[in-house]
Coordinates of C-alpha atoms and ligand atoms in Angstrom, one line a residue:
X1 CA 0.0 0.3 0.0
X2 CA 1.5 3.0 -0.9
X3 CA 2.1 6.3 2.3
X4 CA -0.5 8.8 2.4
X5 CA 0.6 12.5 2.8
X6 CA -3.0 13.2 4.3
X7 CA -1.3 11.3 7.2
X8 CA 0.4 14.4 8.1
X9 CA -0.7 17.7 9.7
X10 CA 0.2 20.2 6.6
X11 CA 2.0 21.8 8.6
X12 CA 4.4 18.8 9.2
X13 CA 5.7 20.4 4.6
X14 CA 8.0 23.4 5.0
X15 CA 7.8 25.2 1.2
X16 CA 11.7 24.5 -0.5
X17 CA 11.2 25.2 -4.4
X18 CA 9.9 25.2 -7.4
X19 CA 9.6 25.3 -11.0
X20 CA 7.8 25.6 -14.6
X21 CA 5.7 21.9 -13.5
X22 CA 6.5 21.4 -10.0
X23 CA 6.7 21.7 -5.9
X24 CA 8.2 20.7 -4.0
X25 CA 8.3 21.2 0.2
X26 CA 10.6 18.9 2.7
X27 CA 8.6 17.5 5.9
X28 CA 10.0 19.5 8.8
X29 CA 6.8 16.1 11.0
X30 CA 8.1 13.6 13.2
X31 CA 6.7 10.5 11.7
X32 CA 9.4 7.9 11.1
X33 CA 7.9 7.0 8.0
X34 CA 8.4 11.4 6.0
X35 CA 11.5 11.9 7.7
X36 CA 14.3 12.8 6.1
X37 CA 11.7 13.0 2.7
X38 CA 10.9 15.4 -0.1
X39 CA 7.4 15.7 -1.1
X40 CA 6.9 16.6 -5.2
X41 CA 3.2 18.4 -6.8
X42 CA 2.5 18.7 -9.7
X43 CA 1.2 22.6 -10.1
X44 CA -1.9 23.9 -12.8
X45 CA -2.3 27.1 -14.8
X46 CA -3.8 29.7 -12.8
X47 CA -6.3 29.5 -16.1
X48 CA -7.0 25.7 -15.9
X49 CA -9.3 24.0 -13.3
X50 CA -7.6 21.4 -11.7
X51 CA -7.2 17.9 -13.2
X52 CA -10.2 16.0 -12.5
X53 CA -10.1 11.8 -12.9
X54 CA -13.7 10.0 -13.2
X55 CA -15.2 8.1 -9.9
X56 CA -13.3 4.5 -11.4
X57 CA -10.8 5.8 -12.1
X58 CA -7.9 5.4 -11.3
X59 CA -4.8 7.9 -11.6
X60 CA -1.7 6.7 -13.2
X61 CA 2.1 7.1 -11.3
X62 CA 4.2 10.0 -11.3
X63 CA 5.4 10.1 -15.6
X64 CA 8.7 10.7 -13.3
X65 CA 8.7 7.5 -11.2
X66 CA 7.7 4.9 -13.5
X67 CA 11.1 6.4 -15.9
X68 CA 13.4 6.6 -13.4
X69 CA 12.5 2.8 -11.8
X70 CA 12.2 1.7 -16.2
X71 CA 15.4 3.5 -17.5
X72 CA 17.9 5.5 -16.0
X73 CA 18.4 3.3 -12.9
X74 CA 19.9 1.0 -15.6
X75 CA 21.7 3.9 -16.5
X76 CA 23.1 5.9 -13.4
X77 CA 24.0 3.6 -10.2
X78 CA 20.7 4.0 -7.6
X79 CA 23.1 5.2 -5.3
X80 CA 23.6 8.4 -6.8
X81 CA 19.2 8.6 -7.3
X82 CA 17.1 9.3 -4.9
X83 CA 14.6 7.1 -3.7
X84 CA 10.8 8.1 -5.8
X85 CA 8.3 6.6 -5.1
X86 CA 4.4 7.5 -5.3
X87 CA 1.9 8.1 -2.8
X88 CA -1.7 9.1 -2.0
X89 CA -3.4 12.1 -0.9
X90 CA -6.5 14.3 -1.1
X91 CA -7.9 17.5 -2.6
X92 CA -8.7 18.7 0.3
X93 CA -5.4 18.7 2.3
X94 CA -4.0 19.8 -1.0
X95 CA -5.8 23.1 -0.2
X96 CA -4.8 23.6 3.3
X97 CA -1.4 22.8 1.9
X98 CA -1.2 25.8 -1.0
X99 CA -3.2 27.9 0.9
X100 CA -0.5 27.8 3.3
X101 CA 2.0 27.8 1.3
X102 CA 1.0 31.4 -1.1
X103 CA 2.3 33.6 0.9
X104 CA 5.9 32.2 0.7
X105 CA 5.2 31.7 -3.5
X106 CA 7.6 34.2 -6.0
X107 CA 5.0 36.7 -7.1
X108 CA 5.4 35.9 -10.5
X109 CA 4.5 31.6 -9.6
X110 CA 2.0 32.7 -8.2
X111 CA 0.5 35.1 -11.2
X112 CA 0.8 32.3 -13.2
X113 CA -0.5 28.6 -11.3
X114 CA -1.1 26.7 -8.3
X115 CA -0.7 23.8 -6.4
X116 CA -3.1 21.2 -9.1
X117 CA -5.7 20.4 -6.0
X118 CA -6.8 17.6 -8.5
X119 CA -4.4 14.8 -8.6
X120 CA -4.1 12.3 -6.1
X121 CA -1.0 11.0 -5.7
X122 CA 2.2 12.5 -6.0
X123 CA 5.8 11.8 -5.8
X124 CA 8.0 11.4 -2.5
X125 CA 11.4 11.8 -2.7
X126 CA 14.5 12.0 -0.6
X127 CA 14.7 15.9 0.6
X128 CA 18.7 16.0 -0.6
X129 CA 18.4 19.7 1.0
X130 CA 16.8 19.7 4.2
X131 CA 18.3 18.6 7.8
X132 CA 21.6 20.1 9.3
X133 CA 24.1 21.2 6.7
X134 CA 23.8 23.0 3.7
X135 CA 23.1 21.5 -0.4
X136 CA 24.0 23.4 -3.7
X137 CA 22.3 22.9 -6.6
X138 CA 23.9 22.9 -10.2
X139 CA 22.3 22.9 -13.8
X140 CA 25.3 21.5 -15.5
X141 CA 24.4 21.6 -18.8
X142 CA 25.9 20.4 -22.4
X143 CA 28.9 19.1 -21.5
X144 CA 30.9 18.2 -25.2
X145 CA 31.7 19.7 -28.7
X146 CA 29.7 17.7 -31.4
X147 CA 32.3 15.7 -34.5
X148 CA 32.8 17.3 -36.8
X149 CA 30.9 14.7 -39.1
X150 CA 28.1 15.8 -39.1
X151 CA 28.4 19.8 -39.5
X152 CA 27.6 21.6 -42.6
X153 CA 30.4 23.4 -43.2
X154 CA 29.5 26.8 -41.9
X155 CA 28.6 24.9 -38.5
X156 CA 31.6 22.6 -38.5
X157 CA 34.4 25.7 -37.5
X158 CA 31.5 27.7 -35.4
X159 CA 29.9 24.8 -33.3
X160 CA 33.9 22.6 -32.7
X161 CA 35.0 25.0 -31.0
X162 CA 32.5 26.9 -28.8
X163 CA 30.5 24.5 -26.9
X164 CA 26.7 24.7 -27.5
X165 CA 26.0 25.6 -23.8
X166 CA 28.5 29.3 -24.1
X167 CA 27.1 30.0 -28.3
X168 CA 22.9 30.2 -26.4
X169 CA 24.2 32.2 -23.2
X170 CA 25.5 35.0 -25.6
X171 CA 21.9 34.7 -27.8
X172 CA 20.6 35.2 -24.2
X173 CA 22.9 38.2 -23.3
X174 CA 21.7 39.9 -26.6
X175 CA 18.6 39.5 -26.1
X176 CA 18.1 40.8 -22.9
X177 CA 17.2 37.1 -21.1
X178 CA 19.0 35.9 -17.6
X179 CA 22.2 33.5 -18.8
X180 CA 25.3 32.2 -17.4
X181 CA 26.9 34.5 -19.5
X182 CA 31.3 33.4 -19.0
X183 CA 29.6 29.8 -17.3
X184 CA 31.7 26.7 -19.4
X185 CA 30.1 23.6 -18.9
X186 CA 33.2 21.5 -20.5
X187 CA 35.4 23.1 -17.0
X188 CA 32.7 21.7 -14.7
X189 CA 32.7 19.0 -16.3
X190 CA 36.6 18.6 -17.8
X191 CA 38.4 16.8 -14.1
X192 CA 40.7 20.0 -14.3
X193 CA 41.3 21.8 -10.8
X194 CA 42.1 24.9 -12.3
X195 CA 38.9 24.1 -14.4
X196 CA 36.6 22.5 -11.8
X197 CA 37.4 25.8 -9.6
X198 CA 36.9 28.7 -12.3
X199 CA 34.0 26.8 -13.4
X200 CA 32.6 27.0 -9.5
X201 CA 34.4 30.4 -8.8
X202 CA 32.1 32.3 -12.3
X203 CA 28.9 29.9 -11.2
X204 CA 29.2 31.7 -7.2
X205 CA 30.3 35.2 -9.2
X206 CA 27.0 35.1 -11.5
X207 CA 24.3 33.1 -8.6
X208 CA 25.7 36.6 -6.7
X209 CA 25.5 39.1 -10.0
X210 CA 21.7 37.9 -10.9
X211 CA 19.9 38.0 -7.0
X212 CA 20.2 33.6 -7.7
X213 CA 17.9 34.4 -10.6
X214 CA 20.1 31.9 -13.6
X215 CA 19.1 29.0 -12.5
X216 CA 22.3 27.6 -12.7
X217 CA 23.0 27.8 -9.3
X218 CA 21.1 27.2 -5.7
X219 CA 22.1 26.8 -2.7
X220 CA 20.1 26.0 0.2
X221 CA 21.2 25.9 4.3
X222 CA 19.0 23.6 6.0
X223 CA 16.0 23.6 3.9
X224 CA 15.9 27.1 3.2
X225 CA 17.0 28.5 -0.5
X226 CA 19.0 31.6 -0.3
X227 CA 18.8 34.9 -1.7
X228 CA 21.8 35.9 -2.0
X229 CA 23.4 39.9 -2.8
X230 CA 26.2 41.4 -2.6
X231 CA 25.5 42.2 0.4
X232 CA 27.8 39.9 2.9
X233 CA 24.5 40.1 5.5
X234 CA 22.3 38.3 2.5
X235 CA 25.1 35.2 2.5
X236 CA 25.1 34.9 6.8
X237 CA 23.8 31.1 7.1
X238 CA 26.1 30.1 4.0
X239 CA 29.0 32.0 6.8
X240 CA 27.9 30.7 9.8
X241 CA 28.3 26.5 7.1
X242 CA 31.8 26.5 6.4
X243 CA 34.2 29.0 7.8
X244 CA 35.3 28.6 11.3
X245 CA 32.9 31.2 14.1
X246 CA 35.6 33.5 14.3
X247 CA 35.0 35.4 11.0
X248 CA 32.6 37.4 12.2
X249 CA 31.4 39.5 9.1
X250 CA 33.8 37.8 5.6
X251 CA 34.0 39.3 2.2
X252 CA 32.2 37.7 -0.8
X253 CA 36.7 36.4 -1.3
X254 CA 36.3 34.5 1.7
X255 CA 32.6 33.5 1.1
X256 CA 33.8 32.1 -3.0
X257 CA 37.2 30.9 -1.7
X258 CA 35.3 28.4 0.8
X259 CA 32.4 27.2 -1.0
X260 CA 34.6 26.4 -3.3
X261 CA 37.4 24.9 -1.7
X262 CA 34.4 22.3 0.1
X263 CA 32.7 21.7 -3.8
X264 CA 36.3 20.9 -5.4
X265 CA 36.8 18.2 -3.8
X266 CA 33.6 16.0 -4.7
X267 CA 33.0 17.8 -7.8
X268 CA 37.0 16.2 -9.2
X269 CA 36.1 12.5 -6.9
X270 CA 32.8 11.8 -8.1
X271 CA 32.5 9.7 -11.9
X272 CA 28.7 10.9 -11.7
X273 CA 30.0 14.7 -14.1
X274 CA 31.6 12.0 -16.4
X275 CA 28.8 9.7 -16.9
X276 CA 25.8 12.9 -17.7
X277 CA 28.4 13.4 -20.5
X278 CA 28.5 10.0 -21.8
X279 CA 25.3 9.8 -22.2
X280 CA 24.7 13.3 -23.0
X281 CA 27.5 12.6 -26.2
X282 CA 26.5 9.1 -27.7
X283 CA 22.9 9.4 -27.4
X284 CA 23.4 12.6 -29.6
X285 CA 25.6 11.1 -31.3
X286 CA 25.0 12.7 -34.4
X287 CA 24.8 16.0 -33.7
X288 CA 20.6 17.8 -34.7
X289 CA 22.5 18.3 -38.0
X290 CA 23.0 14.4 -39.2
X291 CA 20.2 12.9 -37.0
X292 CA 18.0 16.0 -39.4
X293 CA 19.7 14.6 -42.7
X294 CA 19.1 10.9 -41.5
X295 CA 15.1 11.5 -40.9
X296 CA 14.9 13.2 -44.5
X297 CA 17.3 10.0 -45.9
X298 CA 14.4 8.6 -44.4
X299 CA 11.3 10.4 -45.7
X300 CA 11.6 11.9 -49.1
X301 CA 8.8 10.7 -50.6
X302 CA 9.1 8.1 -53.1
X303 CA 9.6 9.3 -57.0
X304 CA 9.3 13.4 -55.6
X305 CA 13.2 14.4 -55.1
X306 CA 11.4 17.8 -55.0
X307 CA 8.7 17.1 -52.5
X308 CA 10.3 18.2 -48.9
X309 CA 10.1 15.8 -47.0
X310 CA 8.2 16.5 -43.3
X311 CA 9.9 18.2 -40.9
X312 CA 12.2 16.5 -38.3
X313 CA 9.8 14.5 -36.3
X314 CA 6.8 15.1 -37.9
X315 CA 4.1 12.2 -36.9
X316 CA 6.8 11.1 -35.0
X317 CA 4.5 9.6 -31.8
X318 CA 6.3 9.6 -27.9
X319 CA 7.8 6.2 -27.7
X320 CA 6.5 3.8 -24.7
X321 CA 8.4 3.1 -21.6
X322 CA 8.7 -0.2 -23.0
X323 CA 10.6 1.7 -26.4
X324 CA 12.9 3.5 -24.3
X325 CA 13.8 0.4 -22.5
X326 CA 14.0 -1.9 -25.5
X327 CA 16.6 1.2 -27.1
X328 CA 18.5 0.7 -23.6
X329 CA 19.3 -2.5 -24.3
X330 CA 19.7 -1.5 -27.5
X331 CA 23.0 1.1 -26.5
X332 CA 24.4 -0.8 -24.0
X333 CA 24.6 -4.3 -25.8
X334 CA 25.6 -2.4 -29.5
X335 CA 26.1 1.0 -29.4
X336 CA 30.1 1.1 -29.1
X337 CA 30.5 -1.6 -32.1
X338 CA 27.3 0.2 -34.4
X339 CA 29.0 2.2 -37.5
X340 CA 27.4 5.6 -36.4
X341 CA 29.7 7.1 -38.7
X342 CA 27.4 5.6 -41.9
X343 CA 23.4 5.4 -40.2
X344 CA 21.2 3.4 -41.2
X345 CA 17.7 4.9 -42.2
X346 CA 16.8 1.4 -40.3
X347 CA 18.3 3.1 -37.1
X348 CA 16.3 6.3 -37.8
X349 CA 13.8 5.6 -34.4
X350 CA 16.9 4.1 -32.3
X351 CA 18.7 8.2 -33.0
X352 CA 15.5 9.6 -32.2
X353 CA 15.0 7.7 -28.9
X354 CA 19.0 8.4 -28.7
X355 CA 18.4 12.9 -28.4
X356 CA 15.2 12.7 -26.5
X357 CA 17.4 11.1 -24.0
X358 CA 20.1 12.9 -24.3
X359 CA 17.7 15.4 -23.5
X360 CA 17.1 14.5 -20.1
X361 CA 20.7 14.1 -20.0
X362 CA 21.7 18.2 -21.4
X363 CA 18.8 19.5 -18.8
X364 CA 19.1 17.6 -15.2
X365 CA 20.7 19.2 -12.4
X366 CA 22.9 17.5 -9.7
X367 CA 22.9 18.2 -5.6
X368 CA 25.9 18.3 -4.1
X369 CA 24.5 18.0 -0.4
X370 CA 27.3 18.4 3.1
X371 CA 26.0 17.5 6.0
X372 CA 27.8 17.2 9.4
X373 CA 29.4 14.9 11.5
X374 CA 31.0 14.1 14.5
X375 CA 33.9 12.8 13.0
X376 CA 36.7 15.0 13.6
X377 CA 38.6 13.4 10.4
X378 CA 35.2 14.1 8.4
X379 CA 33.7 16.6 9.6
X380 CA 31.4 16.1 6.5
X381 CA 28.9 14.1 4.8
X382 CA 29.0 14.9 0.7
X383 CA 26.9 13.2 -1.5
X384 CA 26.0 14.2 -4.4
X385 CA 22.7 12.7 -6.5
X386 CA 21.1 13.3 -10.5
X387 CA 17.5 15.1 -9.8
X388 CA 15.1 16.3 -12.8
X389 CA 15.9 13.0 -15.5
X390 CA 12.4 13.7 -16.7
X391 CA 11.4 12.2 -20.2
X392 CA 11.4 14.7 -23.0
X393 CA 8.6 15.4 -25.8
X394 CA 9.2 14.3 -29.0
X395 CA 7.5 17.2 -30.6
X396 CA 10.3 19.4 -29.0
X397 CA 12.8 17.9 -31.8
X398 CA 11.4 20.4 -34.5
X399 CA 12.3 23.1 -32.3
X400 CA 15.6 22.2 -30.8
X401 CA 16.6 22.1 -34.7
X402 CA 14.8 25.1 -35.4
X403 CA 17.2 26.6 -31.9
X404 CA 20.4 25.4 -33.1
X405 CA 20.0 26.7 -36.8
X406 CA 19.6 30.3 -35.0
X407 CA 22.0 29.9 -31.8
X408 CA 25.3 28.9 -34.3
X409 CA 24.0 31.5 -37.0
X410 CA 23.6 34.5 -34.6
X411 CA 27.6 33.4 -32.9
X412 CA 29.0 32.5 -36.1
X413 CA 29.2 36.2 -37.2
X414 CA 31.2 37.2 -34.1
X415 CA 34.7 38.4 -34.9
X416 CA 35.5 37.7 -31.6
X417 CA 34.6 34.1 -31.0
X418 CA 34.9 31.5 -27.4
X419 CA 37.0 28.8 -27.8
X420 CA 35.6 26.1 -24.7
X421 CA 38.3 23.1 -24.4
X422 CA 36.4 19.5 -24.3
X423 CA 38.6 17.2 -22.3
X424 CA 37.1 13.6 -24.3
X425 CA 35.7 10.9 -23.0
X426 CA 36.0 11.0 -19.0
X427 CA 36.1 7.5 -16.3
X428 CA 32.8 6.3 -15.2
X429 CA 31.0 3.3 -14.0
X430 CA 27.2 2.3 -15.2
X431 CA 25.0 0.4 -12.7
X432 CA 25.5 -3.1 -12.0
Ligands
ZN1 ZN1 31.3 26.8 -23.6

């Protein structure tokens, strides 16, 4: 029997943060069933009514749970994943929770959406930010440069020199959008101490400079998300964790150095970053340009060379979990021996599903958690967990292709492009 979260008082759940589609709470009560857990609820647009289920129709478990259990756990060791399970809930309880939470939510989110109180199921996960200590959430993004094989004469010199994230940040900046300009994921993934330190410093500077509005870095202290500014007082909770107590009023540089020194050893030692980069790279082995070429080749109307084929992914159904499972089996057994230099149109579906999974790994986050111990030699217990590995939708393939063209075209005109260095495949570990 799944647990029922409505058996706990809503006041025992503390608002943590929210993204585009879900909102997260941390359990602060005393029930042994829920200690150490976080609750993730789906949200719904303010203009829409709550989701409704007809009598006798059972709501299925959240897709993220099935996706993790059946797909992701075959690719990433469970020790690096949060525990996810389905819990029951009900409308009265969700409405009460929503009411007590409303004032803690950011105004722009409140104006857009609310907790979907029509749901009868929610996701219970390991609470990775609550309790004693502190935690850092990093969205590392694309960790590789494409091979030139499938790139056109115009895109190859651009895409093999500057990484996708740096080009995209440039475009966002020209459009006055918030962007992590200056942060290069290839530094973070490099495994090289100086480069990883540089990546962390840059993420920190962007975090402070944007008052936390750029989402590549979030910092939590004992379950609360920090809202930083250049005033060191806004960072006092973090200073209390990472500096010795004599430092009464530390300056920003001292804090940044302590922050980086705490995280650096974890990031240099963990196989997680290497693994994310490997999957992003191997699942995107053709680049969107090569995938598009293969699609055209497979979908060119017979005998009508002048009729343009449908756009990338048009009419392609969203793969079922069974199909993605079958893909993963083939990937694990054969990917390294397949001839990706001469992809077969018979494998078009394989490459499309691969691209979707690549997108999941390009968009996930990692949480590094630091919990105090009583051990003098190892005063902190440090763990790293991959979160937000969600299924992406097949109907985005064409949008991704268009976005790629736009990003590259805008970057190609720069006379002084950034040079990003790809360290290549690093050590990695598969689930046993
Ligand atoms: Zn870069």
